[in-house]
mmCIF file of C-alpha atoms in Angstrom:
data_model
loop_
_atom_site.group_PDB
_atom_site.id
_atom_site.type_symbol
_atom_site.label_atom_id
_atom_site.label_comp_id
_atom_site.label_asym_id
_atom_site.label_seq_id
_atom_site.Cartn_x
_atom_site.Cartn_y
_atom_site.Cartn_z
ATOM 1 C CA UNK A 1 5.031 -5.500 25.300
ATOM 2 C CA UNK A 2 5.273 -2.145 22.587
ATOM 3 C CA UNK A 3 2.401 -2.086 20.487
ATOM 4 C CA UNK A 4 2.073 -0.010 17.296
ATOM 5 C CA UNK A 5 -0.452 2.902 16.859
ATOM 6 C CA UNK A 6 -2.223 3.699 13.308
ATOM 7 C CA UNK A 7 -2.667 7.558 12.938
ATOM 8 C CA UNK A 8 -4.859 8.613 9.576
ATOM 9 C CA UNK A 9 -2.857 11.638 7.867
ATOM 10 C CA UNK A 10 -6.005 13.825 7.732
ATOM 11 C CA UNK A 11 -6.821 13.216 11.513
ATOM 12 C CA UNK A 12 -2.823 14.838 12.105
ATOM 13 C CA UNK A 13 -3.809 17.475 10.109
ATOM 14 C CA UNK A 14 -6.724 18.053 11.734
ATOM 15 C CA UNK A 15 -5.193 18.158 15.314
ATOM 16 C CA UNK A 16 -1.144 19.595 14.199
ATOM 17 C CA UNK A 17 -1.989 22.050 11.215
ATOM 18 C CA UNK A 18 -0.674 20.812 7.929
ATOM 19 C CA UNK A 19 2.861 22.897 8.077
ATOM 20 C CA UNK A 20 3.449 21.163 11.335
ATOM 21 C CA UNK A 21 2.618 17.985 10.115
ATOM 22 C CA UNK A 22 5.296 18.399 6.788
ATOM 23 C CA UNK A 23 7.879 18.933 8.997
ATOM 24 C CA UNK A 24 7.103 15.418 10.513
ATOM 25 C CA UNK A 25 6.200 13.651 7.114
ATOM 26 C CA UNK A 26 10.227 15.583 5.694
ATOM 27 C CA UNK A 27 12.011 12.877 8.387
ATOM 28 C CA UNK A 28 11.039 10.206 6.570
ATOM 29 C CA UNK A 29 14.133 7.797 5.324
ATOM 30 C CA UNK A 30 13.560 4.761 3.118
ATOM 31 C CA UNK A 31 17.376 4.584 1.326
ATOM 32 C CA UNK A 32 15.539 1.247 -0.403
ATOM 33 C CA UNK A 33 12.777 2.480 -1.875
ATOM 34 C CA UNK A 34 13.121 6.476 -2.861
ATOM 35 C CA UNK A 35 9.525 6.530 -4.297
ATOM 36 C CA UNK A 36 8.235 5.473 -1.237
ATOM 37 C CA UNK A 37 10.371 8.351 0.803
ATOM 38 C CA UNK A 38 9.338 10.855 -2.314
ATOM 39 C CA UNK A 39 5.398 9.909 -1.989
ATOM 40 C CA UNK A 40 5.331 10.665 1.560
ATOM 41 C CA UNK A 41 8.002 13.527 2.166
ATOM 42 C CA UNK A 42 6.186 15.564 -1.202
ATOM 43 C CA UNK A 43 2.751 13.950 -2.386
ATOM 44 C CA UNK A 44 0.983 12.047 0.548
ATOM 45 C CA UNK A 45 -0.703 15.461 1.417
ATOM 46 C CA UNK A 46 -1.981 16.765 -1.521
ATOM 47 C CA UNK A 47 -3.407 13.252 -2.759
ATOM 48 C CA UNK A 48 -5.243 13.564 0.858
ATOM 49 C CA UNK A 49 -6.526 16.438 -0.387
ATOM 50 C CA UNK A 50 -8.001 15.466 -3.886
ATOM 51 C CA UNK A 51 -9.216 12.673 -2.446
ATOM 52 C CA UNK A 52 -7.317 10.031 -4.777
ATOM 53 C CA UNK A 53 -5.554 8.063 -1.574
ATOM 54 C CA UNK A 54 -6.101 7.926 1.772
ATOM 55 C CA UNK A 55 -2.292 7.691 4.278
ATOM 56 C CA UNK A 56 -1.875 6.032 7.745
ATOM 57 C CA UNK A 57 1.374 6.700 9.302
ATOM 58 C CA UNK A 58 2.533 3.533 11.833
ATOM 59 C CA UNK A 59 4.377 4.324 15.400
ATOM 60 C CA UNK A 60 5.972 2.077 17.850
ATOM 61 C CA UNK A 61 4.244 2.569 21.243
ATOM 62 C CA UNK A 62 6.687 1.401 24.291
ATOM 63 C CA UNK A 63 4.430 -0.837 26.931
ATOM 64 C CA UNK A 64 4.988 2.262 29.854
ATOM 65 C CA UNK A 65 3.926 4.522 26.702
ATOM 66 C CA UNK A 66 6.760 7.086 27.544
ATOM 67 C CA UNK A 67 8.653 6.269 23.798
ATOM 68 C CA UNK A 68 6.939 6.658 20.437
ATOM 69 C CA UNK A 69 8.603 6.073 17.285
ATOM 70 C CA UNK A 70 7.601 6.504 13.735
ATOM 71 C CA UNK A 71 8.055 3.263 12.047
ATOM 72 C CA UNK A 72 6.141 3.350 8.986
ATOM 73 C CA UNK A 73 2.807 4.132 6.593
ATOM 74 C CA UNK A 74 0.980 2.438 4.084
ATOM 75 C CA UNK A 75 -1.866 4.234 1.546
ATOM 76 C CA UNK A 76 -4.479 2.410 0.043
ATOM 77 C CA UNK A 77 -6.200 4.436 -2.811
ATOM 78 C CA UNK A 78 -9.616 3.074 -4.621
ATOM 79 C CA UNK A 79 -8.831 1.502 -7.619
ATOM 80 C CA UNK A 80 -9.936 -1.690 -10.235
ATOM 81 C CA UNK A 81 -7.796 -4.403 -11.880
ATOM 82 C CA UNK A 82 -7.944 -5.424 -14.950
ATOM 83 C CA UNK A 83 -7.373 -9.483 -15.109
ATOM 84 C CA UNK A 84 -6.541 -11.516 -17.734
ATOM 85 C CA UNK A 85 -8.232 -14.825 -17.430
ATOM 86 C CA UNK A 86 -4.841 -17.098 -18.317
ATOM 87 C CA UNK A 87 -3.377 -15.550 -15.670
ATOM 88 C CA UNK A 88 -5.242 -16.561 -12.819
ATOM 89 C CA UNK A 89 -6.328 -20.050 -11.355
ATOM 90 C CA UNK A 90 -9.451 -21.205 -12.272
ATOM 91 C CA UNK A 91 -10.459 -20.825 -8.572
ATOM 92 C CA UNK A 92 -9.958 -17.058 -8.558
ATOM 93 C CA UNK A 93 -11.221 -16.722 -11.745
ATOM 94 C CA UNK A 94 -14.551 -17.658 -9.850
ATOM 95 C CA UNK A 95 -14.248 -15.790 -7.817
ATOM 96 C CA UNK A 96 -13.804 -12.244 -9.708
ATOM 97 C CA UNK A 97 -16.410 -13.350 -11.783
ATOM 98 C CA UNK A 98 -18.823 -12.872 -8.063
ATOM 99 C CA UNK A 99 -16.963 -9.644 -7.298
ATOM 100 C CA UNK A 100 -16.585 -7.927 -10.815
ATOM 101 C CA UNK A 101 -17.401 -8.121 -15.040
ATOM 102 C CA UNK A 102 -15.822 -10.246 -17.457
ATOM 103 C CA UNK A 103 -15.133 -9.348 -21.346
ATOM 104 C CA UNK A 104 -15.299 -11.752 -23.711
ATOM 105 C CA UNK A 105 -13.650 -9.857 -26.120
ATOM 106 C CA UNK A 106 -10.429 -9.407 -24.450
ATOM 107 C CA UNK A 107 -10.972 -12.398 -22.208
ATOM 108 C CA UNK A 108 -10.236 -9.873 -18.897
ATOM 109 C CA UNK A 109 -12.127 -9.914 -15.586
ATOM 110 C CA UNK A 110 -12.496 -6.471 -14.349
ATOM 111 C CA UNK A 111 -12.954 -5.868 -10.843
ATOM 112 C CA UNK A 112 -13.079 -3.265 -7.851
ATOM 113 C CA UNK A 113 -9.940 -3.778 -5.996
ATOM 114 C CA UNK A 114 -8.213 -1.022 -3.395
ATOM 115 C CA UNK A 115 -4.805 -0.303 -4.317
ATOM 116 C CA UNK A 116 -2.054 -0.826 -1.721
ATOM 117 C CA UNK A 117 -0.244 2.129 -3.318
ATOM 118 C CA UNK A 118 2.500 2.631 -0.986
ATOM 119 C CA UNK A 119 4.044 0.297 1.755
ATOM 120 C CA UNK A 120 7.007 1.739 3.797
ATOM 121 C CA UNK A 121 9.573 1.507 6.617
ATOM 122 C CA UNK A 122 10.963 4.722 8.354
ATOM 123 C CA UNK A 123 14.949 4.159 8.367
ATOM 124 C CA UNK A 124 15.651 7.203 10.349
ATOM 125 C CA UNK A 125 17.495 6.360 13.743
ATOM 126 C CA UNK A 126 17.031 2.824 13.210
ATOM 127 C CA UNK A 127 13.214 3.024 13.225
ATOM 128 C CA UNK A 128 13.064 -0.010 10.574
ATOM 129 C CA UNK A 129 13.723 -2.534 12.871
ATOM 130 C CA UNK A 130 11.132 -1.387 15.411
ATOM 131 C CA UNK A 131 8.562 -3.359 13.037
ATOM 132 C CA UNK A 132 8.808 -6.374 10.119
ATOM 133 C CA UNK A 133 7.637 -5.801 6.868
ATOM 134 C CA UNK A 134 4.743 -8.086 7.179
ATOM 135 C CA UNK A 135 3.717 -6.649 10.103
ATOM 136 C CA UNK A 136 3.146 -3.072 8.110
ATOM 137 C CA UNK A 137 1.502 -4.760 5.095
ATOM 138 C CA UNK A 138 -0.640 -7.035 7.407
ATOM 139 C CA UNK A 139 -1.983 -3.941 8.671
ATOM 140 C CA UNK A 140 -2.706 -2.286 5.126
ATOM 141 C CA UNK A 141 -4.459 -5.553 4.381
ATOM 142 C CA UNK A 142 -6.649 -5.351 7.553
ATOM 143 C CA UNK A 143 -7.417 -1.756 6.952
ATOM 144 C CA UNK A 144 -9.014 -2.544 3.307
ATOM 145 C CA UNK A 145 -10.520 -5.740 4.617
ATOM 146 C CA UNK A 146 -11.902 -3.178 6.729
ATOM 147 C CA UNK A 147 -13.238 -1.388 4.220
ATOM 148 C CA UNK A 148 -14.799 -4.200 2.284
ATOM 149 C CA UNK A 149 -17.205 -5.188 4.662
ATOM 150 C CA UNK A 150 -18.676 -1.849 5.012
ATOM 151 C CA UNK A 151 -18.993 -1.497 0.806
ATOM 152 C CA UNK A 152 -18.254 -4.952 -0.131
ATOM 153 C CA UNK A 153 -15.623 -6.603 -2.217
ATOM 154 C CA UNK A 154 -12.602 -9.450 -1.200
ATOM 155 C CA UNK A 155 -9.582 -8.255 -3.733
ATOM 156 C CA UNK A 156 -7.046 -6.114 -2.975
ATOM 157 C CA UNK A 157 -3.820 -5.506 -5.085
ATOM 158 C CA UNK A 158 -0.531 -3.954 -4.955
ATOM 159 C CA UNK A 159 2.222 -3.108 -7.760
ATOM 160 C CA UNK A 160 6.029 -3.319 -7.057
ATOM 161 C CA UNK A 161 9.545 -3.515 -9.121
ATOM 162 C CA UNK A 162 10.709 -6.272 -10.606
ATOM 163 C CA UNK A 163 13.163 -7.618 -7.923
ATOM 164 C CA UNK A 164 13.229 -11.098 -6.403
ATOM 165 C CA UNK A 165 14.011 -10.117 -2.833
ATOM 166 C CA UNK A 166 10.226 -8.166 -2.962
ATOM 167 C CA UNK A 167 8.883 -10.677 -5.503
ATOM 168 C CA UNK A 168 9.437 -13.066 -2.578
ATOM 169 C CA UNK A 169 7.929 -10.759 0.200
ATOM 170 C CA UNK A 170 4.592 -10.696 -1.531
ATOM 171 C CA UNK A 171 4.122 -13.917 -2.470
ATOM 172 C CA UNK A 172 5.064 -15.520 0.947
ATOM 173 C CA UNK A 173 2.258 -12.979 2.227
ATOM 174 C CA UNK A 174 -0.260 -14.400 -0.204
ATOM 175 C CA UNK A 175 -0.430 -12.294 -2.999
ATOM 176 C CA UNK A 176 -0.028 -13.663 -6.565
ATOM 177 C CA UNK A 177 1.756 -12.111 -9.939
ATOM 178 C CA UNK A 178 -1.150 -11.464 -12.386
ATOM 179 C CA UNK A 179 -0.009 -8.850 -14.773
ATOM 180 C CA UNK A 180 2.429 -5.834 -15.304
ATOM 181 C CA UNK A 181 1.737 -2.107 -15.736
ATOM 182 C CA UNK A 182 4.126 0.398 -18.118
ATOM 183 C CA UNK A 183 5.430 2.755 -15.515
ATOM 184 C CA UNK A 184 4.123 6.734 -15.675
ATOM 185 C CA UNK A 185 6.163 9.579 -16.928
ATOM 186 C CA UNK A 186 6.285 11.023 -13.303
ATOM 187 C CA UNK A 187 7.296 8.167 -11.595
ATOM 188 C CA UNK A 188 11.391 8.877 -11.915
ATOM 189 C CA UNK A 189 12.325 6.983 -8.358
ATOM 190 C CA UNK A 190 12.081 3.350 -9.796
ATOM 191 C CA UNK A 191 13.945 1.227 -11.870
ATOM 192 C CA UNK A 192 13.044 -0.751 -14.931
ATOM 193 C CA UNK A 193 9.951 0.268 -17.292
ATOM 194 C CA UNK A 194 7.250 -1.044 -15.940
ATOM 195 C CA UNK A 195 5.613 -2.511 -12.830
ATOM 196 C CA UNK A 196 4.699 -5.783 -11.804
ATOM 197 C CA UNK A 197 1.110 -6.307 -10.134
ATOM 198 C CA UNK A 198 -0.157 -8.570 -7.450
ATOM 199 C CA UNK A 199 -3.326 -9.456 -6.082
ATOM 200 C CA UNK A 200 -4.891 -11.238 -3.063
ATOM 201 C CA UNK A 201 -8.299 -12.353 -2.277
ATOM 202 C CA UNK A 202 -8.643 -11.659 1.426
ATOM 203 C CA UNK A 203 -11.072 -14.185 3.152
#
């Protein structure tokens, strides 16, 4: 059977040199999601560098290991979520109030939640269908559940456009809708004016 290898960004830069490793990230195709192909191609680099996300490109691994094919990357950046309590079940409303703070005042839980911030599939030569969608984002999840019990923590969130088709991704992956965020000046690639946000306690 293939199996998929995770490769950190900074580890390739380490070993390739960073103008080597460009030329990789600028064959990158994702004709659904152009802020995904943007983030990598132009920004996954320098937010490496500033420390504000961390990348992990995903390849395909044939079982004789003589084919390797770049079929994706997800970053996860640290982040918290502001949570209004009407929008939640009264179950995870318990639940941030263990992991996080809760305001009275504006009747919000806020909490320490990593940031899925980008989750995408490599469309060049066909590469997309070397690996499902919930494959990719299984592995994000794993990667922050990771991270939570080294520091702590059980929420992790993710924000995405307003379109049923990924609406429906997310939720059948467990995530929930719990509020919507206005969209940045800089971000040009996606539609609509703002973004919707989902979270997921991961057990």
């Amino acid at each position: 059977m293939a199996e998929f290898v995770q490769i950190k960004l900074n580890d390739m830069i380490s070993k390739l040199g960073e103008n080597e490793v460009k030329s990789i990230l600028s064959s990158f195709v994702c004709p659904v999601n152009k802020d995904v192909e943007t983030f990598i191609k132009y920004k996954a680099i320098e937010f490496s560098k500033q420390y504000l996300s961390r990348t992990t490109l995903v390849y395909w691994k044939s079982d004789d290991g003589r084919e390797k094919c770049w079929v994706g990357y997800y970053t996860i950046a640290s982040k918290h979520i502001r949570v209004s309590k009407d929008s939640i079940s009264n179950t995870t409303a318990k639940r941030m109030g263990n992991h996080g703070s809760f305001n009275p005042a504006t009747k919000e839980y806020i909490v320490p939640a990593p940031l899925i911030a980008q989750l995408g599939k490599n469309f060049a030569d066909g590469n997309n269908y070397l690996i499902s969608g919930s494959d990719l984002l299984q592995m994000a999840t794993t990667k922050v559940r990771e991270i939570q019990n080294e520091i702590g923590g059980r929420f992790v969130y993710l924000e995405c456009e307003e379109k049923c088709k990924l609406l429906d991704f997310y939720k059948a992956n467990g995530f929930t809708v719990f509020g919507k965020r206005i969209l940045d000046r800089d971000e040009t690639d996606l539609d609509g004016e703002y973004l919707i946000q989902l979270l997921k306690y991961l057990k």
